[in-house]
Amino acid sequence: MLPLHMPGHKRSGRIRSMEGIYGIDVTEIDGFDDLHAPCGMLKDMNERGARIYGAHAAWMSVNGSTAANEAALLGTCRPGDAVLMARASHRSIYHAVEVGALRPAYLSGSVTGDASIVLPPTAGEVERALSSREDVRAVVITSPTYEGVIADVAGIAGAAHAHGATLIVDSAHGAHFGIRGDDAAGPITQGADLVILSLHKMLPAPTQTGLLLVSGEAVSEARVSPARISHYLDVFLTSSPSYVLMAGIGECLGYVESEAVADLGRMRGILEDYRQGAGLSALDVSLPVPGADPFKMVIRSRDGFPTGREIYDILRKEYHIQCEMAGVGYALALFSVMDDEKSVDRLGQALRAIDLRAVDGSGSQVAGATLGGSTRGGASRTGSP
């Protein structure tokens, strides 16, 4: 099975095997530091993460972006504060609003016309929402989205700061953006105050690993208190953090410092070449919107047939290609720095065959979805956002 889904390590042999996990599964003994009071090796790892992304400070999370989102929001707001958030926010944002007794104000957002992909709010929408009420303490957006759509972080940051609000960016799917030495800008350099990254989604790191970043301007302008963020990380992170996961974070940071920039450039070129020469008629693999993340292959039909669920099922059952998810109008394949030309070629050959069958109208019964028939499937995914 070709894994075109998270985690981003893709079970690759390029990253040192962690088969001997019991040998490194220690605890807070002398010489191994303490995640909740780092002063040695774990402090050094946090500082490495901050340097890589150009942040003032970074904190590791072994409870994924979920705990980092919750700590960011509760570390910024107090009970009763208003939060401007997109309707399509991750469940952890909703949970933080609930637990923190916050008052949500929603940005509904819009969708693309062809595949009903939810778009992040625009700077204008955020500005209008903030102008209509002056009690918003924090603005929360997701960028990039699950499908790779990138928000105007700089414009939204400007609107938020002009109204005295802190900008929190859930960038769980964007750990491959903003790396020092790479051309793809990240939310920190675009003006975000707090940024949450899931290392495991798009980089070679174990599932459940992440980083919480804070910008230097957010600290100097007192929009964020690092002490409060640290406190709420203590609240939401386990008191027995896994040294296996932290070792995985360390390996990932080492990879990012030494090899990621070259691999990102290589894979961007491979994916761009494929999109330009895909030669598909019924299917469309172009970027869903200009400037979207090229590592997310949003596979949709030009006329709605076959459906996203049908594409997903055929790829899995007939071609042994496991995509990340199926939406109403698309199937999503996730590439990472651990993929190569073979991964892209294999998907390309399968999509070409599906495309030809759709064009000539031939049918194929696959897992309840008939290519050439009328069956329509619902949404499904292998992982959580």
XYZ file of C-alpha atoms in Angstrom:
385
model
C 0.000 0.000 0.000
C 1.376 3.406 -1.004
C 0.762 5.750 1.965
C -0.366 9.111 0.618
C -1.547 10.138 4.058
C -0.052 11.299 7.340
C 2.216 10.805 9.220
C 4.760 12.543 7.062
C 7.571 10.084 7.740
C 5.742 7.636 5.408
C 7.397 4.768 7.267
C 10.609 5.713 5.471
C 13.908 4.004 6.181
C 15.713 7.325 5.750
C 14.923 8.216 9.346
C 16.642 6.081 11.971
C 14.444 3.205 13.073
C 13.010 3.489 16.557
C 12.345 -0.222 16.898
C 14.252 -0.343 20.174
C 11.809 1.982 21.902
C 12.181 0.332 25.294
C 15.842 1.302 25.335
C 15.001 5.010 25.097
C 11.700 5.036 27.008
C 13.036 6.654 30.176
C 11.574 9.241 32.538
C 12.616 12.447 34.318
C 15.745 11.000 35.888
C 19.038 12.830 36.345
C 20.548 13.830 33.029
C 17.311 13.522 31.023
C 15.681 16.865 31.858
C 11.969 17.556 32.473
C 9.550 18.734 29.798
C 7.623 20.788 32.366
C 10.761 22.517 33.682
C 13.358 22.156 30.914
C 16.872 23.264 31.715
C 19.067 20.866 29.717
C 18.621 18.773 26.588
C 14.882 19.487 26.301
C 15.478 23.219 26.715
C 18.031 22.967 23.901
C 15.458 21.219 21.694
C 12.902 23.967 22.322
C 15.505 26.574 21.396
C 16.358 24.661 18.202
C 12.694 24.668 17.228
C 12.490 28.422 17.776
C 15.588 29.048 15.639
C 14.322 26.863 12.795
C 11.058 28.815 12.492
C 12.294 32.278 13.469
C 10.283 32.405 16.687
C 11.025 34.039 20.030
C 10.396 30.752 21.844
C 9.074 27.269 21.176
C 7.553 24.553 23.322
C 7.376 20.874 22.421
C 4.057 19.063 22.588
C 3.697 15.309 22.990
C -0.097 15.677 22.888
C -0.065 16.912 19.309
C -1.486 20.208 18.118
C -4.537 19.558 20.268
C -2.839 20.427 23.567
C -0.886 23.256 21.932
C -4.083 24.816 20.521
C -5.750 24.614 23.908
C -2.750 26.087 25.724
C -2.445 28.900 23.174
C -6.076 29.928 23.494
C -6.404 29.635 27.273
C -2.981 31.191 27.789
C -4.167 34.204 25.790
C -7.755 34.568 27.007
C -9.525 34.628 30.348
C -13.040 33.419 31.160
C -15.646 35.551 29.420
C -13.293 36.877 26.720
C -14.574 36.932 23.151
C -12.801 34.866 20.479
C -13.198 35.428 16.743
C -12.833 32.014 15.107
C -13.580 30.280 11.843
C -16.488 27.839 11.837
C -14.138 25.264 10.322
C -11.751 25.352 13.291
C -10.372 22.128 14.703
C -12.289 20.475 17.522
C -9.520 21.367 19.994
C -10.334 25.056 19.473
C -13.977 24.363 20.283
C -12.908 22.372 23.342
C -10.712 25.241 24.530
C -13.619 27.662 24.135
C -15.785 25.312 26.196
C -13.249 24.623 28.937
C -12.140 28.249 29.159
C -15.705 29.648 29.280
C -14.941 31.873 26.299
C -17.471 33.611 24.051
C -17.073 32.574 20.390
C -17.844 34.893 17.482
C -17.871 32.952 14.223
C -16.467 33.628 10.789
C -18.515 31.467 8.422
C -16.135 31.666 5.463
C -16.826 30.545 1.909
C -16.199 27.477 -0.231
C -14.786 26.800 -3.676
C -17.329 26.258 -6.396
C -16.060 22.970 -7.782
C -15.320 20.814 -4.750
C -16.869 22.572 -1.757
C -13.486 23.098 -0.113
C -13.780 25.445 2.848
C -11.653 28.567 2.459
C -9.983 30.435 5.329
C -11.348 33.882 6.188
C -9.954 36.860 4.324
C -8.320 39.875 5.939
C -11.345 41.927 4.924
C -13.747 39.537 6.628
C -11.679 39.627 9.815
C -11.480 43.436 9.700
C -15.244 43.779 9.272
C -15.928 41.349 12.106
C -13.549 43.145 14.448
C -14.951 46.539 13.511
C -18.427 45.405 14.507
C -17.333 44.523 18.043
C -14.429 45.749 20.151
C -14.375 42.985 22.773
C -12.428 40.343 20.812
C -9.325 39.177 22.686
C -8.043 36.645 20.144
C -8.500 35.728 16.487
C -8.043 32.062 15.556
C -7.549 30.883 11.971
C -6.373 27.676 10.310
C -3.613 28.002 7.713
C -2.910 25.953 5.737
C -6.221 24.131 5.767
C -6.564 20.364 5.500
C -6.621 20.735 1.698
C -3.642 23.102 1.683
C -5.372 26.462 1.235
C -3.241 29.220 2.762
C -4.700 32.290 4.463
C -3.522 35.876 4.114
C -1.799 35.704 7.488
C -0.052 39.064 7.096
C -3.301 40.863 6.284
C -5.220 39.134 9.071
C -2.410 39.864 11.540
C -2.583 43.535 10.616
C -6.345 43.621 11.179
C -6.111 41.747 14.489
C -3.327 43.903 15.887
C -5.046 47.125 14.831
C -7.957 46.100 17.053
C -5.802 44.960 19.965
C -6.373 41.241 19.358
C -3.861 38.393 19.404
C -3.614 36.225 16.271
C -3.387 32.464 16.851
C -2.715 30.366 13.756
C -3.501 26.666 13.851
C -0.855 25.603 11.344
C -0.995 21.918 12.186
C -0.650 21.096 8.488
C 2.108 23.664 7.923
C 5.233 22.456 9.702
C 6.983 22.414 6.314
C 6.428 26.193 5.947
C 8.684 28.857 7.446
C 11.778 26.690 7.834
C 14.961 28.749 7.970
C 16.598 28.793 4.536
C 13.470 27.779 2.620
C 11.477 30.127 0.379
C 8.026 29.222 1.733
C 7.134 31.799 4.389
C 5.579 30.662 7.662
C 2.977 32.351 9.860
C 5.531 33.612 12.401
C 7.397 35.701 9.818
C 4.036 36.942 8.472
C 2.966 38.466 11.771
C 1.155 35.719 13.684
C 1.559 35.859 17.455
C 1.143 32.172 18.311
C 1.568 29.331 15.823
C 0.815 25.658 16.383
C 2.584 23.008 14.292
C 2.021 19.259 14.055
C 5.466 17.957 13.155
C 4.091 14.531 12.346
C 1.651 15.608 9.638
C 4.070 16.852 6.989
C 7.535 16.101 8.406
C 9.262 12.888 9.525
C 8.194 12.765 13.168
C 6.132 10.320 15.240
C 2.397 10.830 15.466
C 1.399 13.084 18.388
C 4.408 15.431 18.168
C 4.140 19.185 17.735
C 5.508 22.633 18.499
C 3.948 25.813 19.853
C 5.720 28.971 18.666
C 5.475 32.559 19.914
C 6.769 35.570 17.989
C 9.142 38.125 19.428
C 6.766 40.986 18.614
C 3.914 39.276 20.472
C 6.065 39.141 23.595
C 7.484 42.663 23.294
C 4.013 44.135 22.645
C 2.602 42.114 25.579
C 0.002 40.399 23.416
C 1.245 37.061 24.742
C 2.605 36.064 28.145
C 5.047 33.155 27.768
C 4.525 32.339 31.449
C 0.772 31.840 30.921
C 1.365 29.738 27.814
C 3.832 27.597 29.724
C 1.346 27.199 32.575
C -1.418 25.963 30.284
C 0.954 23.571 28.576
C 1.520 22.147 32.049
C -2.266 21.844 32.340
C -2.864 20.095 29.025
C 0.318 18.058 28.533
C 0.736 14.735 30.303
C 2.825 14.779 33.469
C 4.606 11.674 32.123
C 5.774 12.812 28.683
C 7.019 10.107 26.351
C 10.765 10.218 25.819
C 10.196 8.112 22.714
C 8.112 10.934 21.208
C 10.588 13.576 22.361
C 13.424 11.579 20.794
C 11.377 11.587 17.600
C 11.063 15.372 17.801
C 14.825 15.609 18.228
C 15.426 13.462 15.146
C 12.934 15.499 13.155
C 14.589 18.791 14.114
C 17.966 17.363 13.148
C 16.570 16.359 9.752
C 14.992 19.780 9.234
C 18.274 21.542 10.044
C 20.312 19.413 7.634
C 18.156 18.063 4.799
C 14.629 19.477 4.718
C 15.261 22.533 2.547
C 16.764 20.440 -0.243
C 14.015 17.820 -0.005
C 11.267 20.453 -0.020
C 12.663 22.003 -3.193
C 13.044 18.602 -4.847
C 9.491 17.507 -4.107
C 7.972 20.846 -5.106
C 9.635 20.461 -8.503
C 8.431 16.877 -8.925
C 4.844 17.776 -8.025
C 4.830 20.856 -10.254
C 6.134 18.824 -13.198
C 3.431 16.219 -12.653
C 0.620 18.760 -12.479
C 1.800 20.466 -15.661
C 1.992 17.202 -17.597
C -0.823 15.207 -15.985
C -2.856 15.122 -19.203
C -6.162 14.367 -17.473
C -9.567 15.063 -19.001
C -12.217 13.992 -16.506
C -10.059 14.531 -13.424
C -8.367 17.693 -12.187
C -5.231 17.788 -10.010
C -4.417 21.481 -10.332
C -4.097 23.533 -7.157
C -7.609 24.142 -5.771
C -6.806 27.865 -5.422
C -3.728 29.851 -6.491
C -0.888 29.631 -4.003
C -2.174 26.495 -2.252
C 0.236 24.002 -0.733
C 1.569 21.862 -3.626
C 2.140 18.904 -1.281
C -1.631 18.401 -0.995
C -2.983 16.702 -4.134
C -6.690 17.553 -4.257
C -8.099 15.114 -6.832
C -11.517 16.139 -8.128
C -13.689 15.632 -11.184
C -14.321 18.396 -13.655
C -18.049 17.589 -13.874
C -18.560 15.919 -10.474
C -18.154 12.371 -11.790
C -16.567 10.225 -10.470
C -17.158 11.527 -6.963
C -14.410 12.047 -4.433
C -15.452 8.925 -2.571
C -15.373 6.862 -5.766
C -11.871 8.102 -6.597
C -10.734 7.334 -3.048
C -12.192 3.800 -3.089
C -10.833 2.917 -6.528
C -7.330 4.094 -5.624
C -7.410 2.052 -2.415
C -9.062 -1.144 -3.683
C -7.672 -1.420 -7.214
C -4.331 0.387 -7.016
C -3.394 -0.067 -3.341
C -2.948 3.669 -2.848
C -4.237 4.935 0.496
C -5.245 8.589 0.332
C -5.617 10.862 3.344
C -9.365 11.394 3.027
C -12.409 11.605 0.765
C -14.629 14.658 0.649
C -17.886 15.138 -1.181
C -16.144 16.471 -4.269
C -12.558 15.297 -3.976
C -10.041 12.754 -2.747
C -6.986 14.110 -0.943
C -3.508 12.627 -1.385
C -0.798 13.914 0.947
C 2.823 14.029 -0.178
C 5.735 14.852 2.115
C 9.495 15.267 2.001
C 9.793 11.494 2.395
C 8.122 10.844 -0.988
C 9.877 10.751 -4.341
C 9.300 10.426 -8.099
C 8.108 6.837 -7.678
C 5.268 7.873 -5.375
C 4.103 10.570 -7.792
C 4.448 8.311 -10.828
C 2.448 5.542 -9.195
C -0.420 7.872 -8.333
C -0.194 9.452 -11.782
C -0.533 6.109 -13.568
C -3.550 5.175 -11.456
C -5.249 8.523 -12.049
C -4.612 8.260 -15.788
C -6.332 4.871 -15.869
C -9.294 6.159 -13.832
C -9.484 9.198 -16.091
C -9.636 7.077 -19.245
C -12.388 4.904 -17.790
C -14.393 7.981 -16.834
C -14.011 9.428 -20.320
C -15.070 6.259 -22.193
C -17.853 5.501 -19.676
C -16.703 2.001 -18.725
C -17.892 0.845 -15.299
C -16.045 -0.684 -12.396
C -17.668 -1.862 -9.173
C -15.401 -0.993 -6.246
C -16.437 -1.160 -2.565
C -19.973 -0.064 -3.334
C -18.953 2.767 -5.657
C -19.674 2.260 -9.367
C -17.571 4.227 -11.824
C -20.073 4.743 -14.602
C -23.061 4.225 -12.297
C -24.987 6.507 -9.985
C -23.762 5.535 -6.510
C -22.510 8.477 -4.465
C -20.447 8.254 -1.281
C -20.056 10.459 1.770
C -17.009 11.928 3.417
C -14.329 9.740 4.980
C -10.820 10.221 6.275
C -7.996 8.159 7.694
C -6.685 10.789 10.092
C -7.864 13.739 12.146
C -7.092 17.353 11.233
